[in-house]
XYZ file of C-alpha atoms in Angstrom:
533
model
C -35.595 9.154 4.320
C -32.306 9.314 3.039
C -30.785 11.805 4.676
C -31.885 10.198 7.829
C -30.365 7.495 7.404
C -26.987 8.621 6.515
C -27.716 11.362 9.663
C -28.426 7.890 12.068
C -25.172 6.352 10.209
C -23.208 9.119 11.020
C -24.471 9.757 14.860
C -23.460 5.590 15.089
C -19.861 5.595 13.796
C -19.739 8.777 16.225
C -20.488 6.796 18.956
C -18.658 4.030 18.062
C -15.869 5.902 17.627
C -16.419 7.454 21.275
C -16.894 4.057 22.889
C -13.133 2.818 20.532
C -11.289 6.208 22.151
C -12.916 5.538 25.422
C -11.481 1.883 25.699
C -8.171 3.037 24.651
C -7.714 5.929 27.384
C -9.006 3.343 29.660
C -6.230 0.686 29.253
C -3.539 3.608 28.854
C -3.382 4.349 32.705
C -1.726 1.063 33.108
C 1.216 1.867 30.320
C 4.113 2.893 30.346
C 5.680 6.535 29.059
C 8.983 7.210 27.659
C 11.555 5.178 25.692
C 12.554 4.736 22.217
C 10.723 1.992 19.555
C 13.727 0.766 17.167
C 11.928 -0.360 13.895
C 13.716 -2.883 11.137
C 13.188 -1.228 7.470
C 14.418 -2.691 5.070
C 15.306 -1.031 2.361
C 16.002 2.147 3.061
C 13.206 4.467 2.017
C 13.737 6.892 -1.457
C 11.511 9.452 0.132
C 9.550 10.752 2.967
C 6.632 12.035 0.722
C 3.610 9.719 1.114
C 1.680 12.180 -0.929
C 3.057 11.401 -3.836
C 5.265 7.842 -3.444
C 3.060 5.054 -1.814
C 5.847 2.690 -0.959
C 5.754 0.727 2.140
C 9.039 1.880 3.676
C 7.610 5.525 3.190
C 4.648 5.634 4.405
C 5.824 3.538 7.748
C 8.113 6.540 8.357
C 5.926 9.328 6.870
C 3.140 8.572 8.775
C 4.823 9.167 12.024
C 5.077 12.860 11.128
C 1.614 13.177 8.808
C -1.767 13.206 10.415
C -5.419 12.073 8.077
C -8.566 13.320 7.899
C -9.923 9.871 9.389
C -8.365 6.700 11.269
C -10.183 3.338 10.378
C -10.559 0.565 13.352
C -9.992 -3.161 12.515
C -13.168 -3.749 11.056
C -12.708 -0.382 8.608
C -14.668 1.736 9.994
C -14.325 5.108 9.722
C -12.779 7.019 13.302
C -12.306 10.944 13.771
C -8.686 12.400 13.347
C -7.939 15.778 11.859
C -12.359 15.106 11.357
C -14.494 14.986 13.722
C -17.374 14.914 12.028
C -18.185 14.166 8.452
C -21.140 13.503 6.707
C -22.550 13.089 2.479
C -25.485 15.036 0.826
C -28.353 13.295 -0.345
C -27.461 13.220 -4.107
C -24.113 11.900 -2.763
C -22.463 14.629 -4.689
C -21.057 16.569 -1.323
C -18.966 15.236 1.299
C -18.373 17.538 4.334
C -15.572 17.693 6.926
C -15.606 19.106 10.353
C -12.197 19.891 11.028
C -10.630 19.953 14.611
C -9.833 23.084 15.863
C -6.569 23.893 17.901
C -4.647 21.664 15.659
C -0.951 23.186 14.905
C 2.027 22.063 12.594
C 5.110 21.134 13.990
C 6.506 24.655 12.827
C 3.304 26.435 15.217
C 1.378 27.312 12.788
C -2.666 26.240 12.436
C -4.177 23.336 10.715
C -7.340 24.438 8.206
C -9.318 23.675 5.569
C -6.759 25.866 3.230
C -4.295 22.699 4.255
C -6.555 19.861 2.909
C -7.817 21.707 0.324
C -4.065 21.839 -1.379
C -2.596 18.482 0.362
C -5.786 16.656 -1.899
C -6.222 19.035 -4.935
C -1.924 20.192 -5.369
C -0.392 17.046 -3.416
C -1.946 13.430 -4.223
C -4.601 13.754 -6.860
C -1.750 14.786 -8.700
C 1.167 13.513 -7.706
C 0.341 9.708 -5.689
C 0.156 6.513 -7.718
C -3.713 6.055 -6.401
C -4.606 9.884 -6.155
C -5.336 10.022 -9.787
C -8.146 7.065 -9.385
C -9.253 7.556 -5.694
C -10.340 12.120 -6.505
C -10.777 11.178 -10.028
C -14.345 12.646 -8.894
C -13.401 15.361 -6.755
C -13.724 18.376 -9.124
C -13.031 21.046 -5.943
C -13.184 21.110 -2.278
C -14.605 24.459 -1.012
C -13.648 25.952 2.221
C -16.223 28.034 3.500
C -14.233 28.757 6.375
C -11.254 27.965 8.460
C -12.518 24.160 9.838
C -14.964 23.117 7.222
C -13.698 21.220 4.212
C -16.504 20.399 1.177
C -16.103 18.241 -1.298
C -17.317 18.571 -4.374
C -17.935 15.665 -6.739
C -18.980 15.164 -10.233
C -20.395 11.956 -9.531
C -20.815 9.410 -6.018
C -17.820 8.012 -5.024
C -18.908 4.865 -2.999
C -15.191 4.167 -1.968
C -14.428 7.704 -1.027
C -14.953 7.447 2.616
C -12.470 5.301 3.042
C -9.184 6.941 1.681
C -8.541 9.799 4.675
C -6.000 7.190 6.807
C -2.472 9.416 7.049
C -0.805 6.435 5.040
C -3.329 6.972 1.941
C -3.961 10.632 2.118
C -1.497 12.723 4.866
C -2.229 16.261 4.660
C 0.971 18.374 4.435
C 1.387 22.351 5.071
C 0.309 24.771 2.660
C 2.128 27.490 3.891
C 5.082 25.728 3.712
C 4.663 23.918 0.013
C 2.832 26.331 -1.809
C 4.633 28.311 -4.704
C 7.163 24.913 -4.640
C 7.542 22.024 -6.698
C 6.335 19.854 -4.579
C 8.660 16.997 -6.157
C 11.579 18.702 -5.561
C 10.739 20.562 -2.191
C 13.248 19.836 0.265
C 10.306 19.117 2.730
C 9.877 15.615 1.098
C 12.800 14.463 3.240
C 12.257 16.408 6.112
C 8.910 16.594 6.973
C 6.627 19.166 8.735
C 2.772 17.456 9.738
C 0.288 17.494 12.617
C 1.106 14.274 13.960
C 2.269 12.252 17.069
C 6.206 12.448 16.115
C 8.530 15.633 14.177
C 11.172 14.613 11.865
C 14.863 14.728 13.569
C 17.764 13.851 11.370
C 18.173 11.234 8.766
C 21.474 9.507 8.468
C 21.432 7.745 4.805
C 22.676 4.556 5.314
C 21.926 4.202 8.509
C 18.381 5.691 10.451
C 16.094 8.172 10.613
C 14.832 9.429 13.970
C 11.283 10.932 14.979
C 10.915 12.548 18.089
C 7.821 12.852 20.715
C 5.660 15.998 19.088
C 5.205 17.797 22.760
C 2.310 19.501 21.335
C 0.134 17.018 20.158
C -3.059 17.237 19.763
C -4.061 14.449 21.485
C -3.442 14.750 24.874
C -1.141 12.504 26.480
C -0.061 10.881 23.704
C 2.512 9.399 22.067
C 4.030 7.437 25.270
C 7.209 7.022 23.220
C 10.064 9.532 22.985
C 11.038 8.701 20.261
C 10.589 6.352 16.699
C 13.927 5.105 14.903
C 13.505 3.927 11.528
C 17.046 1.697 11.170
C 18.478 0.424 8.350
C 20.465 -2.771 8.275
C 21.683 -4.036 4.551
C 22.840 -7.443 5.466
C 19.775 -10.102 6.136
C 21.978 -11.806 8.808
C 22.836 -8.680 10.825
C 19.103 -8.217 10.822
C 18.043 -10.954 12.226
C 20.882 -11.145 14.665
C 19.625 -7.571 15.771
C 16.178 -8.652 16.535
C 17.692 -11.376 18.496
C 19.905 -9.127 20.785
C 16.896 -6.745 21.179
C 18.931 -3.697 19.653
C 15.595 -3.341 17.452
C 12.008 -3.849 18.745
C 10.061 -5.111 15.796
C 10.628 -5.958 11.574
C 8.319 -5.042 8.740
C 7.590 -6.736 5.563
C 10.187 -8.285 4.139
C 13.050 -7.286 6.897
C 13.369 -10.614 8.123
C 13.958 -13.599 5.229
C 10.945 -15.933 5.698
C 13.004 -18.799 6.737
C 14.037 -17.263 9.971
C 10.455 -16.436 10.881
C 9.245 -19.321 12.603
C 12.705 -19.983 14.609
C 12.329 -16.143 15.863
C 8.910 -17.231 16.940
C 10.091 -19.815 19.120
C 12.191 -17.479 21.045
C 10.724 -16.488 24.555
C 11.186 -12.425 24.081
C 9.848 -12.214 20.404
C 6.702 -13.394 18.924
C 5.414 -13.396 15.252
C 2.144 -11.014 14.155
C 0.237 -11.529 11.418
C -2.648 -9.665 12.065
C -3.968 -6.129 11.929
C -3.146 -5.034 8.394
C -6.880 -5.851 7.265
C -6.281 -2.578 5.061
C -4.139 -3.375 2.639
C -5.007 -7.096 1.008
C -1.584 -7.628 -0.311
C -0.771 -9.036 -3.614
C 2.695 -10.695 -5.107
C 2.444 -10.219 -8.920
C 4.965 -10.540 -11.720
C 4.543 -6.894 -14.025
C 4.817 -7.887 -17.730
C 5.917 -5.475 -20.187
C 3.031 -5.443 -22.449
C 4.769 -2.535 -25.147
C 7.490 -5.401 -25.856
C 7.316 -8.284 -28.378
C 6.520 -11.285 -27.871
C 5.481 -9.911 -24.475
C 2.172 -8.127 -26.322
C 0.812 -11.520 -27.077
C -1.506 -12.894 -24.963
C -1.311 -16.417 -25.315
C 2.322 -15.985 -24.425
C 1.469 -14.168 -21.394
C -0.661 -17.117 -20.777
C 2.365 -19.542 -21.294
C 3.984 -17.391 -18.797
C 1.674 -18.056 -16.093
C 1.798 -21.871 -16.730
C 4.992 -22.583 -16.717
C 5.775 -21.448 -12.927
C 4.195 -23.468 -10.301
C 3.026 -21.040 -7.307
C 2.022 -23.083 -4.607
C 6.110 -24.404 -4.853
C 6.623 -20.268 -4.710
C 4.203 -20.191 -1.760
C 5.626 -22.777 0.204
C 9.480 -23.079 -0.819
C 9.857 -19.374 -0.966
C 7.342 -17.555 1.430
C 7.243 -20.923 3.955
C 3.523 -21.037 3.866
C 2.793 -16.916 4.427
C 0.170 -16.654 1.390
C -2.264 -18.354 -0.853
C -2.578 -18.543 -4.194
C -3.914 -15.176 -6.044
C -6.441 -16.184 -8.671
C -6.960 -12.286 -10.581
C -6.406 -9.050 -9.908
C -8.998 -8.835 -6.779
C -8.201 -10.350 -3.529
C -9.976 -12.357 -1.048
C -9.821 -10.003 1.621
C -12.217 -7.409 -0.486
C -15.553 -10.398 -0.444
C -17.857 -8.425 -1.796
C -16.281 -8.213 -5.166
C -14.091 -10.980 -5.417
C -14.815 -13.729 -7.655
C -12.680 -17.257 -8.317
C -14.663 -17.905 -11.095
C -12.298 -17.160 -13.503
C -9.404 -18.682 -15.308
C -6.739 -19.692 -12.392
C -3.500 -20.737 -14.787
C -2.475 -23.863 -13.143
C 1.119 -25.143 -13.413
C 0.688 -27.076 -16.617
C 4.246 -26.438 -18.244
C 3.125 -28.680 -21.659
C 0.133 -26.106 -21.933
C 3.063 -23.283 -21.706
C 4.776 -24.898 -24.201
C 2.169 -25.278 -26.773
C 1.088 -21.849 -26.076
C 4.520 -20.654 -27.224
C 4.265 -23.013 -30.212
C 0.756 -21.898 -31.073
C 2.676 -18.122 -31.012
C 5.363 -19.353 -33.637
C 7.388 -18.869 -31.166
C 9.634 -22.255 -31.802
C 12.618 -23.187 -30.117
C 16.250 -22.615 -31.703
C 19.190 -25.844 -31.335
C 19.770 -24.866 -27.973
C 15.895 -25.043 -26.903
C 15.517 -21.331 -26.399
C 12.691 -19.557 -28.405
C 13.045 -16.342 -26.846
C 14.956 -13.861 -24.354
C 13.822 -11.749 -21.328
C 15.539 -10.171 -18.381
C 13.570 -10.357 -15.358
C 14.212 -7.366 -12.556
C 13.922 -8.854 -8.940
C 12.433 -6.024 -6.584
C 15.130 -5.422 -4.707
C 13.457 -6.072 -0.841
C 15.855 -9.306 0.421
C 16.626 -13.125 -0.299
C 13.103 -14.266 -1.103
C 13.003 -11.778 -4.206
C 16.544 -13.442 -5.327
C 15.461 -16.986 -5.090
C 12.010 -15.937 -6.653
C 14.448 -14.798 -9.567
C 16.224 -17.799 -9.536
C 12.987 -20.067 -9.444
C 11.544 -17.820 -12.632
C 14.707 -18.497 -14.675
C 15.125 -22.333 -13.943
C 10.758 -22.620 -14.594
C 10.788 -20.522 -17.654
C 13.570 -21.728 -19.098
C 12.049 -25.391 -18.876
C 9.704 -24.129 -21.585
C 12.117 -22.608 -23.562
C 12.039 -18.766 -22.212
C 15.913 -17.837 -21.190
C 15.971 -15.452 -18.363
C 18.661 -12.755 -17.086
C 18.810 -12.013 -13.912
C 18.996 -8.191 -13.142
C 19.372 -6.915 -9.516
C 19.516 -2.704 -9.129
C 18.837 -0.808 -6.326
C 15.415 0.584 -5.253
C 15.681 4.268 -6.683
C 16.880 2.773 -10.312
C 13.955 -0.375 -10.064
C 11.106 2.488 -9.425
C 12.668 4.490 -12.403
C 13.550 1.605 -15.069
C 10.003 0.136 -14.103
C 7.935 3.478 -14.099
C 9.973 6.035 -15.862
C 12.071 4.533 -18.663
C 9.519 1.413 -19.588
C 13.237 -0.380 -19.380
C 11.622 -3.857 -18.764
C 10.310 -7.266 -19.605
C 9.629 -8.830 -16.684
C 9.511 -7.821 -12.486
C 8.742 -9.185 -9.416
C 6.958 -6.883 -6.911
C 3.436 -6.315 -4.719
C 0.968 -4.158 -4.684
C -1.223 -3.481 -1.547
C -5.676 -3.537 -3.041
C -6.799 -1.602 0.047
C -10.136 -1.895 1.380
C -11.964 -1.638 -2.035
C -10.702 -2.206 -5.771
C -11.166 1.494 -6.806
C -8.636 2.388 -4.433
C -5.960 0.108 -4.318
C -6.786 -2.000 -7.922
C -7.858 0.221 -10.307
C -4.553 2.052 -10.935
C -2.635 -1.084 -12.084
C -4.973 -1.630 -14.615
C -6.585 1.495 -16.271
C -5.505 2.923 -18.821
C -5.491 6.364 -17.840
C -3.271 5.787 -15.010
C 0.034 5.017 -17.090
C 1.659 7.771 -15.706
C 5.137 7.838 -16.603
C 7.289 8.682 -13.685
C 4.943 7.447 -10.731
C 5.838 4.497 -9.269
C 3.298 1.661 -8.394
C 0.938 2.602 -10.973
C -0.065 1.369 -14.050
C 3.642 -0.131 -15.373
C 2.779 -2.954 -17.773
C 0.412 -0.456 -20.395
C -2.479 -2.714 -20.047
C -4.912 -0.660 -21.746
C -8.572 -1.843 -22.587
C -11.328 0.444 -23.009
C -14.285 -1.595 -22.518
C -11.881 -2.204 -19.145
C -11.851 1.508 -18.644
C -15.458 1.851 -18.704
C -16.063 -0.852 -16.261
C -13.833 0.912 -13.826
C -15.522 4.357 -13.865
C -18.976 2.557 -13.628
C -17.918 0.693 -10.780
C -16.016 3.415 -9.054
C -19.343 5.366 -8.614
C -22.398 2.992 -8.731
C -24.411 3.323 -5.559
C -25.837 0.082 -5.888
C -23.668 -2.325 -4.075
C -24.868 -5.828 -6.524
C -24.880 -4.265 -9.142
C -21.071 -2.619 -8.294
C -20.123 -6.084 -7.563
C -21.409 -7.456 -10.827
C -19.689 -4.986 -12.695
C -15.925 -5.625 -10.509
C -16.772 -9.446 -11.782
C -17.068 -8.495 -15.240
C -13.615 -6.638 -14.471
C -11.875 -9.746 -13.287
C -12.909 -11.938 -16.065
C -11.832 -9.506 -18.777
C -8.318 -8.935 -17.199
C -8.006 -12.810 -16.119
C -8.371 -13.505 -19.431
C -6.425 -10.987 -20.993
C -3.538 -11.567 -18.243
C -1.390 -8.051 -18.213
C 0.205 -9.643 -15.104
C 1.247 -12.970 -13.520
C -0.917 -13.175 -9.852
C 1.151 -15.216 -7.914
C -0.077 -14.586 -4.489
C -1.909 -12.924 -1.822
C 0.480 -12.038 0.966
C 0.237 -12.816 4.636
C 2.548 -10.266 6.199
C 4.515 -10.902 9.250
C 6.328 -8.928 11.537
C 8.766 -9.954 14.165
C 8.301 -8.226 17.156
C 9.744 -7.894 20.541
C 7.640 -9.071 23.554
C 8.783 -5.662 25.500
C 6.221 -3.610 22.657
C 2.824 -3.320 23.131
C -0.215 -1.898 21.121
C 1.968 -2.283 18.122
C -1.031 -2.582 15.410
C -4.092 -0.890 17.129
C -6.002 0.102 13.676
C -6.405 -1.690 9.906
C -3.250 1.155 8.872
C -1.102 -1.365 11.116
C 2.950 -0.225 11.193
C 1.656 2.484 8.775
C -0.522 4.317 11.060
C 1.244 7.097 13.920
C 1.766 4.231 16.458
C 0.846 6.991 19.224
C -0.629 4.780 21.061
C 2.381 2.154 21.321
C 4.632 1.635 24.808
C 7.594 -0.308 25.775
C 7.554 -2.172 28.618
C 10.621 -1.929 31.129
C 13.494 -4.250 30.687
């Protein structure tokens, strides 16, 4: 009966997937080919290797150039890619891949089952800040021969299915990595992949370029000649781009919030929030928990009451979030809870806390020191820092300021433990084990990957939870146990929530099909055209 079923599931995401395709060759006859998409990152990427760095301004370039296993439509499900076909064994302890055939690297050579095999097992279970949580269960993959990929897993992975996007798990060249060190291969800033777009040149400082893959797999596609990924250090000269239409859209944080809306108004750009139902966003203040009086948690706690979000919401992020009450966001329903403590702004509470903690204040009202390390992504990250030190220091924490750039935050924060206190987000993905788990297990401190466990929150009954949950079949009783999760970590408060995210990007009216699956900017945009001016 089983097997059935997962055999009808299958044969309906198949045609699903057929009918998706269908609609989208359909509306292509009307679009236009050619041109050149100018996108706004800001900052500057440290890296082109989304198999082992999962930040935001690499894997909008690196997925360009990288193909997946699997695309995911808006509603997450599951589309082929590198698969076509796919399918779990009735124990749920064997996932199979049909892998396309005629598939070549941007070098000629073939795409096969040797390639995933290595991108998963040498690349990102090894290597990416998630990869050690996400194929914690994959104990081998098996290639029987050259287009059949089989996982093998040492327990069900529930969540599994939906990690093969190119932004969460690109598969990169064997032939051309193997024998390397893959953190040092010179292919990490010059990549080689399957996909729409090849890697060009990269002028630090100023842009990368990705040109039209002639050879793609896909036939027809991309429309675009090229992809330039430009970089633009000043927040005015940003903006003042966009206006002048030298680029074509923003991402993330490119454009300070308070300029959104007025670019809004403007007849040739408009403002998208939507289509990045993948990612569930979360603002978050990382808290040294090695570092005294940090390791307390009542003064953790204090921390959390003193600052007042909704004022961060609204004064800072103009309205583009809500309040983030644990470590689970909204956007993943069937496991998120609210009912759990929510730290309101309650700066007397903060105070007593700190009291409680003997933590009393000197003549000059300060009872202890911190430096806080602003992430290091534009204005709204300097006035955060600004608002921390002026709320804080109303209950008697002093705060120093400490601004680096990107390379040096990643290494103080994730190498060299060189921190109290930093401002940052983290994207939760469709489901917690993907996305959530690594910033709070224990076994996922992993000095010198960024984005992964930095604060040393480490709690073994926590641990537990998380393995249980990452591969219990039964959907209540996984949601009871991602509860139980929140409740223990609310309480125990490693880091400050602040907010869930509403991304925007600023876009020009002349693109079109800009975000066409839940990967958004961070999918191959092959399907993307610019209109005539």
């Amino acid at each position: 009966m089983r097997m059935q079923l997962v055999s009808f599931l299958r044969f309906a995401v198949f045609a699903m997937a057929g009918i998706w395709l269908a609609a989208v060759g359909t509306t292509s006859l009307a679009q236009e080919r050619g041109g050149t998409l100018i996108l706004l990152v800001h900052p500057e990427p440290t890296t082109l290797a989304s198999y082992s760095h999962s930040g935001a301004t690499t894997t909008i370039g690196a997925t360009k150039v990288y193909d997946g296993l699997l695309e995911y439509d808006r509603q997450l499900r599951p589309v082929p890619s590198l698969a076509t076909e796919w399918s779990t064994s009735e124990d749920g302890l064997s996932m199979t891949f049909k892998l396309r055939k005629g598939v070549k690297w941007h070098d000629g050579k073939p795409f096969t089952s040797a390639d995933v095999q290595y991108s998963i097992m040498e690349g990102i279970r090894e290597l990416h800040p998630r990869g050690h949580t996400v194929f914690a269960v994959v104990d081998s993959i098996e290639t029987p021969d050259q287009y059949t990929a089989v996982f093998k897993l040492s327990k069900p992975a529930p969540a599994l299915i939906q990690t093969f996007a190119s932004d969460e798990t690109p598969m990169i060249p064997r032939h051309l990595f193997e024998g390397s060190d893959l953190t040092t291969n010179p292919l990490n800033n010059a990549p080689v992949g399957t996909g729409p777009f090849m890697f060009k040149e990269w002028v630090k400082g100023s842009h990368i370029v990705f040109e039209r893959n002639p050879n793609y797999w896909r036939e027809g596609f991309p429309y675009l000649d090229n992809v330039i990924a430009r970089f633009i250090s000043d927040a005015g000269t940003r903006v003042s781009a966009l206006e002048k239409g030298e680029v074509h859209a923003s991402i993330n944080d490119a454009v300070p919030h308070e300029d959104v809306r007025r670019l809004d108004g403007l007849d040739h750009l408009e403002v998208v929030r939507k289509g990045h139902v993948a990612y569930g966003p979360i603002l978050l203040l990382e808290i040294n928990n090695r570092r005294p009086p940090l390791d307390q948690i009542n003064v953790r706690k204090a921390l959390a009451h003193a600052i007042d979000r909704q004022f961060v919401i609204d004064k800072i992020w103009f309205g583009d979030g809500v309040i983030a009450t644990g470590p689970i966001p909204e956007t993943q329903a069937a496991f998120y809870t609210d009912d759990v403590y929510k730290y309101d702004f309650n700066p007397e509470k903060a105070r007593k806390l700190l009291d409680e903690a003997g933590l009393k204040p000197n003549a000059d009202g300060v009872r202890f020191e911190i430096t806080h390390d602003m992430l290091p992504f534009g204005g709204a990250w300097q006035r955060l820092g600004e608002y921390l030190k002026e709320a804080l220091g109303d209950v008697g924490i002093k705060v120093t300021l400490r601004q680096q750039d990107f390379p040096t935050f990643l290494r103080r924060v994730y190498t060299d433990y060189d921190f109290d206190l930093t401002s940052t987000w983290f994207i939760s993905l469709a489901d917690p084990t993907m996305g959530v788990q690594r910033i709070y297990w224990g076994k996922n401190i992993r000095t010198g990957v960024g984005f992964s466990n930095g604060s040393g929150y480490s709690n073994p009954i926590v641990d537990d939870l998380w393995e249980r949950a990452a591969v219990e079949p039964n959907p209540e009783t996984r949601a009871e146990l991602y509860k139980e999760l929140q409740r223990i970590i609310v309480d125990e408060i490693p880091v400050v929530w602040m907010m869930e995210r509403r991304l925007a990007i600023v876009k020009n009216t002349r693109v079109h099909d800009l975000i066409t699956t839940a990967q958004g900017l961070r999918d191959g945009l092959y399907r993307t055209w610019l209109s005539k001016e």
